[in-house]
Amino acid sequence: MKKRKRRGGGASAAFDRSVFPILLAAAARSTHRRTPHGSDSTVARLLRRALSRSRPSLHPLPASLVAILPLLLTSSSASVAALSCEVLGAAALQSMEASKTLASDAAIADCLARALRCGSQRVAEAACNAIMDLSASSAGREHLAGSAVLQSILSTECSKSASKANKSFYLMVDTLVLMVNSCQVDSLHNLQQDVVRKVLPLLHKIWKNVDKLGSSTDCINSKNQLQRKEHEISEAIFRLSMNIACPAHLEPDEVRRSIFGQSVSDYENFLLNYWEKSTYLVTRKQKNLHVDSVFTSLLNEFDPKTPDTIIQSLVNGIVSCPAIASDELDISSFLREVQGSLGATVKYRQDIRVVRTNDQCDQTSIGYAMEEHFFDDGMTFQDADAFVEKCKDAFKNGFSVALRGMEFRSEKIAAIASAVADLFGQPSVGANIYFSPPRAQGLARHYDDHCVLVWQLLGCKKWMIWPDTKLLLPRLYEPFEPLDDLVDDCGGRMEILLEGDIMYVPRGFVHEAHTDVDVGGFEVNSTVDCSLHLTLAIEVEPPFEWEGFTHIALHCWTEKHWSSPFVKSQEEARTSLFALLLHVAIRLLSKNDATFRKACMVAAKLPPSSSCTTTHSKALRSNQRSFFDEIIKKIDKSCNFKEALMCIGLAVREKNDEPFQWMCWLRHLPQHGGTNDQVDFCNILGALEELLEAVSCNLEQSLTEFTDFKSKFCRCVAYEDACESFEMLLQMYRTTRNQYTRGMLALHRKHEI
């Protein structure tokens, strides 16, 4: 034993680190010249020797080994190439530093990629194992995932089939999933999209059958099992799909015709006279369309033969759609937050509600019935088939099935929602589907904090609607008010029966809906007298209200003020503080003024035929500018210095920045000032304390300076600059929402198994 130890250390170890790799390189060169088989045997023997004594010979990592590994990995001898991969993996496992050095070597990564494509199963398996070893460290994973290795695995997987699964197949899938999930999101853009499209159905099939592929308890077959977990495969599918455009695309004008009818003026009339003001009904006859392709394709999404087939098409195969923060513009942050849970089973209330509201006989009473839910809050459903059957049973007992996030589950609905978002100049539009039995009411009487387009797809439904008497548009994320303060049954209530029609309900309008109470008996296997309708929720996020546009305008003007060479550094600091104070004052002004709460439509896509030619079109464009001018006048007249200062003082004293969380989205606007000048809008208390200290020294002077600052802003603000920044921010929001939507759609795609 002592003799063997001496052979591994001292001069022998130095020989292994310095001379031995050179000999291997010479031997590897001979294999490329197709010299006799004996040369290959010599190289293979030397490689096996290195592996048998890996710890002393490979640690610390010999520089000469790093230099010649690319040559060894691409040897024409499968035995040499495979053994070289094993040496590479063994060297990587010696230390974190060795792993990082080897993985970051571009030549080694390129040759590993070639080894994956060489056509030899033995070499490909050895290359996959080497990649796994190199990926033992996070640095190694990141370097390899950004190299040619990932594209090579994708190309190799294109020819694979899950029906011919073997050890090599499982290993390649494990390696692919690991590399995809380790890859920086930005690097995924560089993958060949046609190759990704071919691999996704295979991954989806594996994901749906992962229990079968990885459930063997036979020790003999255990090496053939898939090692990646179900949530890892679903994350890989999500990541690969984020940058692939959905095949079902609709132009905004096509959807505009399907919703509002053939005439452009009808849509423009809606925007001018009904949007955020009053309900609006479009009957099938009014649309004047001989063939409504959008409606037809939408209805074909569901199997309308029987109630059971509709529920089956709605619920079967769906997964949970975890919420993404409204102002999250980095999809990588979302992926880190939901790591380990993508592709999980649906969660009750978050994804689906099975609900009924009883006691609807007294339709004029303000005493509201309560909702009854079939499942408990937060319940998840591991047995998908049993869940579908329970939904069918619930429907037969008067429960409605309400499925959220349809824009993430159906490509056709996603295309419609995207086109509607373009029409109204918003980042995204949500979509829910409601399926109700006869003589039933699903949701109880309520109002929404977003505008809704109701599209009656099957059967009919009776709606009762109460206009918003307060005329103050509710906002997203604000607490809901008691209905008693909003409903007046003495007058103003509307009753509308929808049958293949579309209805618009503004946010804040109380409503309830039920299937016709005058029908006969309920036939279990008939959809007659059942109701299926889709709602498109036009949610106006804070940056895309007129208040948000005003904050953007203030930011743009302030940035220009800073960039002037005539502005001194001390004045820059005062400008920053007064801008922050004015942001707060504008927010306080918007609390009781509906003008600020309205959706900003400067980015709305008007129909092509209305390019400044119709009276309505010109009115729409001038209407946006008029809104802005009106808001600027209100700011100049009513923004209150003392009120804003009191609000800030209270927050600073209580160390409570919750009232200022609405400012977080301002961090997405470009700040050209120096690092010291930039405001951290997500940790605003420090800036508020500085502001309070600066203005409290001399309140009268500060008031005068603030008033002067406000007046300059109101006189000099540039509407066009704000429009440009507004549209840039809108595109940033849309990019992240589109990535999320494409990823979730891929998890819901029904590939043939």
PDB file of C-alpha atoms in Angstrom, residues 184-324:
ATOM      1  CA  GLN A 184     -30.239  32.449 -18.969  1.00  0.00           C
ATOM      2  CA  VAL A 185     -33.625  33.536 -20.346  1.00  0.00           C
ATOM      3  CA  ASP A 186     -32.004  35.946 -22.791  1.00  0.00           C
ATOM      4  CA  SER A 187     -29.875  33.127 -24.253  1.00  0.00           C
ATOM      5  CA  LEU A 188     -32.972  31.077 -25.086  1.00  0.00           C
ATOM      6  CA  HIS A 189     -33.678  33.620 -27.848  1.00  0.00           C
ATOM      7  CA  ASN A 190     -30.666  32.243 -29.736  1.00  0.00           C
ATOM      8  CA  LEU A 191     -32.008  28.694 -30.095  1.00  0.00           C
ATOM      9  CA  GLN A 192     -33.229  27.601 -33.514  1.00  0.00           C
ATOM     10  CA  GLN A 193     -36.985  27.929 -33.229  1.00  0.00           C
ATOM     11  CA  ASP A 194     -37.806  25.239 -35.792  1.00  0.00           C
ATOM     12  CA  VAL A 195     -35.769  22.732 -33.766  1.00  0.00           C
ATOM     13  CA  VAL A 196     -37.441  23.835 -30.526  1.00  0.00           C
ATOM     14  CA  ARG A 197     -40.883  23.348 -32.111  1.00  0.00           C
ATOM     15  CA  LYS A 198     -40.001  19.752 -33.001  1.00  0.00           C
ATOM     16  CA  VAL A 199     -38.708  18.930 -29.529  1.00  0.00           C
ATOM     17  CA  LEU A 200     -41.608  20.429 -27.550  1.00  0.00           C
ATOM     18  CA  PRO A 201     -44.207  17.731 -28.442  1.00  0.00           C
ATOM     19  CA  LEU A 202     -41.748  15.056 -27.310  1.00  0.00           C
ATOM     20  CA  LEU A 203     -41.093  16.829 -24.011  1.00  0.00           C
ATOM     21  CA  HIS A 204     -44.829  17.336 -23.506  1.00  0.00           C
ATOM     22  CA  LYS A 205     -45.471  13.631 -24.078  1.00  0.00           C
ATOM     23  CA  ILE A 206     -42.734  12.714 -21.596  1.00  0.00           C
ATOM     24  CA  TRP A 207     -44.120  15.210 -19.059  1.00  0.00           C
ATOM     25  CA  LYS A 208     -47.609  13.760 -19.278  1.00  0.00           C
ATOM     26  CA  ASN A 209     -46.240  10.224 -18.837  1.00  0.00           C
ATOM     27  CA  VAL A 210     -43.438  10.946 -16.397  1.00  0.00           C
ATOM     28  CA  ASP A 211     -44.917   8.655 -13.731  1.00  0.00           C
ATOM     29  CA  LYS A 212     -44.778   5.710 -16.135  1.00  0.00           C
ATOM     30  CA  LEU A 213     -41.280   6.555 -17.363  1.00  0.00           C
ATOM     31  CA  GLY A 214     -39.790   6.974 -13.917  1.00  0.00           C
ATOM     32  CA  SER A 215     -41.780   4.554 -11.751  1.00  0.00           C
ATOM     33  CA  SER A 216     -39.840   1.303 -12.245  1.00  0.00           C
ATOM     34  CA  THR A 217     -38.967  -0.451  -8.997  1.00  0.00           C
ATOM     35  CA  ASP A 218     -36.980  -3.172 -10.728  1.00  0.00           C
ATOM     36  CA  CYS A 219     -33.355  -2.782  -9.651  1.00  0.00           C
ATOM     37  CA  ILE A 220     -32.198  -4.159 -12.997  1.00  0.00           C
ATOM     38  CA  ASN A 221     -34.075  -1.423 -14.885  1.00  0.00           C
ATOM     39  CA  SER A 222     -33.440   1.396 -12.406  1.00  0.00           C
ATOM     40  CA  LYS A 223     -30.651   2.852 -14.580  1.00  0.00           C
ATOM     41  CA  ASN A 224     -33.163   3.317 -17.386  1.00  0.00           C
ATOM     42  CA  GLN A 225     -35.389   5.573 -15.350  1.00  0.00           C
ATOM     43  CA  LEU A 226     -35.891   9.262 -16.030  1.00  0.00           C
ATOM     44  CA  GLN A 227     -34.110  11.235 -13.294  1.00  0.00           C
ATOM     45  CA  ARG A 228     -35.659  14.659 -13.884  1.00  0.00           C
ATOM     46  CA  LYS A 229     -38.742  15.428 -11.828  1.00  0.00           C
ATOM     47  CA  GLU A 230     -42.114  16.344 -13.290  1.00  0.00           C
ATOM     48  CA  HIS A 231     -41.871  20.028 -12.343  1.00  0.00           C
ATOM     49  CA  GLU A 232     -38.410  20.251 -13.930  1.00  0.00           C
ATOM     50  CA  ILE A 233     -39.742  18.994 -17.259  1.00  0.00           C
ATOM     51  CA  SER A 234     -42.694  21.393 -17.135  1.00  0.00           C
ATOM     52  CA  GLU A 235     -40.315  24.292 -16.429  1.00  0.00           C
ATOM     53  CA  ALA A 236     -38.219  23.298 -19.449  1.00  0.00           C
ATOM     54  CA  ILE A 237     -41.346  23.271 -21.636  1.00  0.00           C
ATOM     55  CA  PHE A 238     -42.314  26.701 -20.310  1.00  0.00           C
ATOM     56  CA  ARG A 239     -38.842  28.141 -20.917  1.00  0.00           C
ATOM     57  CA  LEU A 240     -38.502  26.773 -24.444  1.00  0.00           C
ATOM     58  CA  SER A 241     -41.943  28.090 -25.401  1.00  0.00           C
ATOM     59  CA  MET A 242     -41.588  31.673 -24.133  1.00  0.00           C
ATOM     60  CA  ASN A 243     -40.158  33.000 -27.398  1.00  0.00           C
ATOM     61  CA  ILE A 244     -42.217  30.968 -29.871  1.00  0.00           C
ATOM     62  CA  ALA A 245     -45.088  32.901 -31.393  1.00  0.00           C
ATOM     63  CA  CYS A 246     -48.488  31.262 -31.066  1.00  0.00           C
ATOM     64  CA  PRO A 247     -49.836  29.903 -34.384  1.00  0.00           C
ATOM     65  CA  ALA A 248     -53.319  31.291 -33.682  1.00  0.00           C
ATOM     66  CA  HIS A 249     -52.891  34.999 -34.415  1.00  0.00           C
ATOM     67  CA  LEU A 250     -55.689  37.491 -35.001  1.00  0.00           C
ATOM     68  CA  GLU A 251     -55.421  41.062 -36.183  1.00  0.00           C
ATOM     69  CA  PRO A 252     -57.095  43.618 -33.900  1.00  0.00           C
ATOM     70  CA  ASP A 253     -59.348  44.780 -36.732  1.00  0.00           C
ATOM     71  CA  GLU A 254     -60.641  41.246 -37.311  1.00  0.00           C
ATOM     72  CA  VAL A 255     -61.623  40.931 -33.645  1.00  0.00           C
ATOM     73  CA  ARG A 256     -63.048  44.459 -33.713  1.00  0.00           C
ATOM     74  CA  ARG A 257     -65.445  43.410 -36.498  1.00  0.00           C
ATOM     75  CA  SER A 258     -66.443  40.240 -34.658  1.00  0.00           C
ATOM     76  CA  ILE A 259     -67.247  42.156 -31.440  1.00  0.00           C
ATOM     77  CA  PHE A 260     -68.552  45.521 -32.638  1.00  0.00           C
ATOM     78  CA  GLY A 261     -69.663  44.780 -36.195  1.00  0.00           C
ATOM     79  CA  GLN A 262     -68.559  45.641 -39.700  1.00  0.00           C
ATOM     80  CA  SER A 263     -68.836  49.409 -39.388  1.00  0.00           C
ATOM     81  CA  VAL A 264     -65.758  51.201 -38.022  1.00  0.00           C
ATOM     82  CA  SER A 265     -67.915  54.054 -36.773  1.00  0.00           C
ATOM     83  CA  ASP A 266     -69.779  51.709 -34.391  1.00  0.00           C
ATOM     84  CA  TYR A 267     -66.533  50.873 -32.595  1.00  0.00           C
ATOM     85  CA  GLU A 268     -65.455  54.506 -32.496  1.00  0.00           C
ATOM     86  CA  ASN A 269     -68.882  55.535 -31.247  1.00  0.00           C
ATOM     87  CA  PHE A 270     -68.516  52.978 -28.454  1.00  0.00           C
ATOM     88  CA  LEU A 271     -65.155  54.431 -27.390  1.00  0.00           C
ATOM     89  CA  LEU A 272     -66.439  58.020 -27.394  1.00  0.00           C
ATOM     90  CA  ASN A 273     -69.823  57.530 -25.770  1.00  0.00           C
ATOM     91  CA  TYR A 274     -69.908  54.253 -23.798  1.00  0.00           C
ATOM     92  CA  TRP A 275     -66.393  53.236 -22.755  1.00  0.00           C
ATOM     93  CA  GLU A 276     -66.126  53.470 -18.933  1.00  0.00           C
ATOM     94  CA  LYS A 277     -69.498  55.264 -18.853  1.00  0.00           C
ATOM     95  CA  SER A 278     -72.381  52.942 -19.695  1.00  0.00           C
ATOM     96  CA  THR A 279     -73.345  49.417 -20.719  1.00  0.00           C
ATOM     97  CA  TYR A 280     -73.331  48.618 -24.418  1.00  0.00           C
ATOM     98  CA  LEU A 281     -75.076  45.766 -26.230  1.00  0.00           C
ATOM     99  CA  VAL A 282     -74.166  44.369 -29.648  1.00  0.00           C
ATOM    100  CA  THR A 283     -76.648  41.804 -30.967  1.00  0.00           C
ATOM    101  CA  ARG A 284     -75.814  39.291 -33.663  1.00  0.00           C
ATOM    102  CA  LYS A 285     -78.043  41.152 -36.108  1.00  0.00           C
ATOM    103  CA  GLN A 286     -76.309  44.462 -35.395  1.00  0.00           C
ATOM    104  CA  LYS A 287     -72.900  43.036 -36.279  1.00  0.00           C
ATOM    105  CA  ASN A 288     -74.085  42.429 -39.853  1.00  0.00           C
ATOM    106  CA  LEU A 289     -71.559  39.662 -40.486  1.00  0.00           C
ATOM    107  CA  HIS A 290     -72.460  36.866 -42.885  1.00  0.00           C
ATOM    108  CA  VAL A 291     -69.717  34.653 -41.447  1.00  0.00           C
ATOM    109  CA  ASP A 292     -68.193  35.365 -38.042  1.00  0.00           C
ATOM    110  CA  SER A 293     -64.994  33.286 -38.193  1.00  0.00           C
ATOM    111  CA  VAL A 294     -63.794  34.415 -34.760  1.00  0.00           C
ATOM    112  CA  PHE A 295     -67.056  33.384 -33.056  1.00  0.00           C
ATOM    113  CA  THR A 296     -67.129  30.052 -34.933  1.00  0.00           C
ATOM    114  CA  SER A 297     -63.547  29.159 -34.042  1.00  0.00           C
ATOM    115  CA  LEU A 298     -64.198  30.108 -30.434  1.00  0.00           C
ATOM    116  CA  LEU A 299     -67.282  27.923 -30.167  1.00  0.00           C
ATOM    117  CA  ASN A 300     -65.370  25.023 -31.736  1.00  0.00           C
ATOM    118  CA  GLU A 301     -62.967  25.108 -28.779  1.00  0.00           C
ATOM    119  CA  PHE A 302     -65.617  23.312 -26.748  1.00  0.00           C
ATOM    120  CA  ASP A 303     -67.484  20.100 -27.522  1.00  0.00           C
ATOM    121  CA  PRO A 304     -71.143  21.195 -27.272  1.00  0.00           C
ATOM    122  CA  LYS A 305     -72.793  17.756 -27.631  1.00  0.00           C
ATOM    123  CA  THR A 306     -73.716  17.396 -23.953  1.00  0.00           C
ATOM    124  CA  PRO A 307     -72.972  19.208 -20.674  1.00  0.00           C
ATOM    125  CA  ASP A 308     -70.489  16.442 -19.825  1.00  0.00           C
ATOM    126  CA  THR A 309     -68.534  16.912 -23.063  1.00  0.00           C
ATOM    127  CA  ILE A 310     -68.357  20.663 -22.485  1.00  0.00           C
ATOM    128  CA  ILE A 311     -67.027  20.181 -18.953  1.00  0.00           C
ATOM    129  CA  GLN A 312     -64.588  17.579 -20.239  1.00  0.00           C
ATOM    130  CA  SER A 313     -63.241  19.980 -22.869  1.00  0.00           C
ATOM    131  CA  LEU A 314     -63.027  22.794 -20.279  1.00  0.00           C
ATOM    132  CA  VAL A 315     -61.397  21.017 -17.350  1.00  0.00           C
ATOM    133  CA  ASN A 316     -59.533  17.986 -18.651  1.00  0.00           C
ATOM    134  CA  GLY A 317     -55.749  18.376 -18.682  1.00  0.00           C
ATOM    135  CA  ILE A 318     -55.590  21.882 -17.201  1.00  0.00           C
ATOM    136  CA  VAL A 319     -52.811  22.919 -14.831  1.00  0.00           C
ATOM    137  CA  SER A 320     -52.479  25.759 -12.366  1.00  0.00           C
ATOM    138  CA  CYS A 321     -51.558  29.213 -13.645  1.00  0.00           C
ATOM    139  CA  PRO A 322     -49.623  30.878 -10.791  1.00  0.00           C
ATOM    140  CA  ALA A 323     -50.033  34.642 -10.606  1.00  0.00           C
ATOM    141  CA  ILE A 324     -47.290  36.881 -11.913  1.00  0.00           C
TER     142      ILE A 324
END
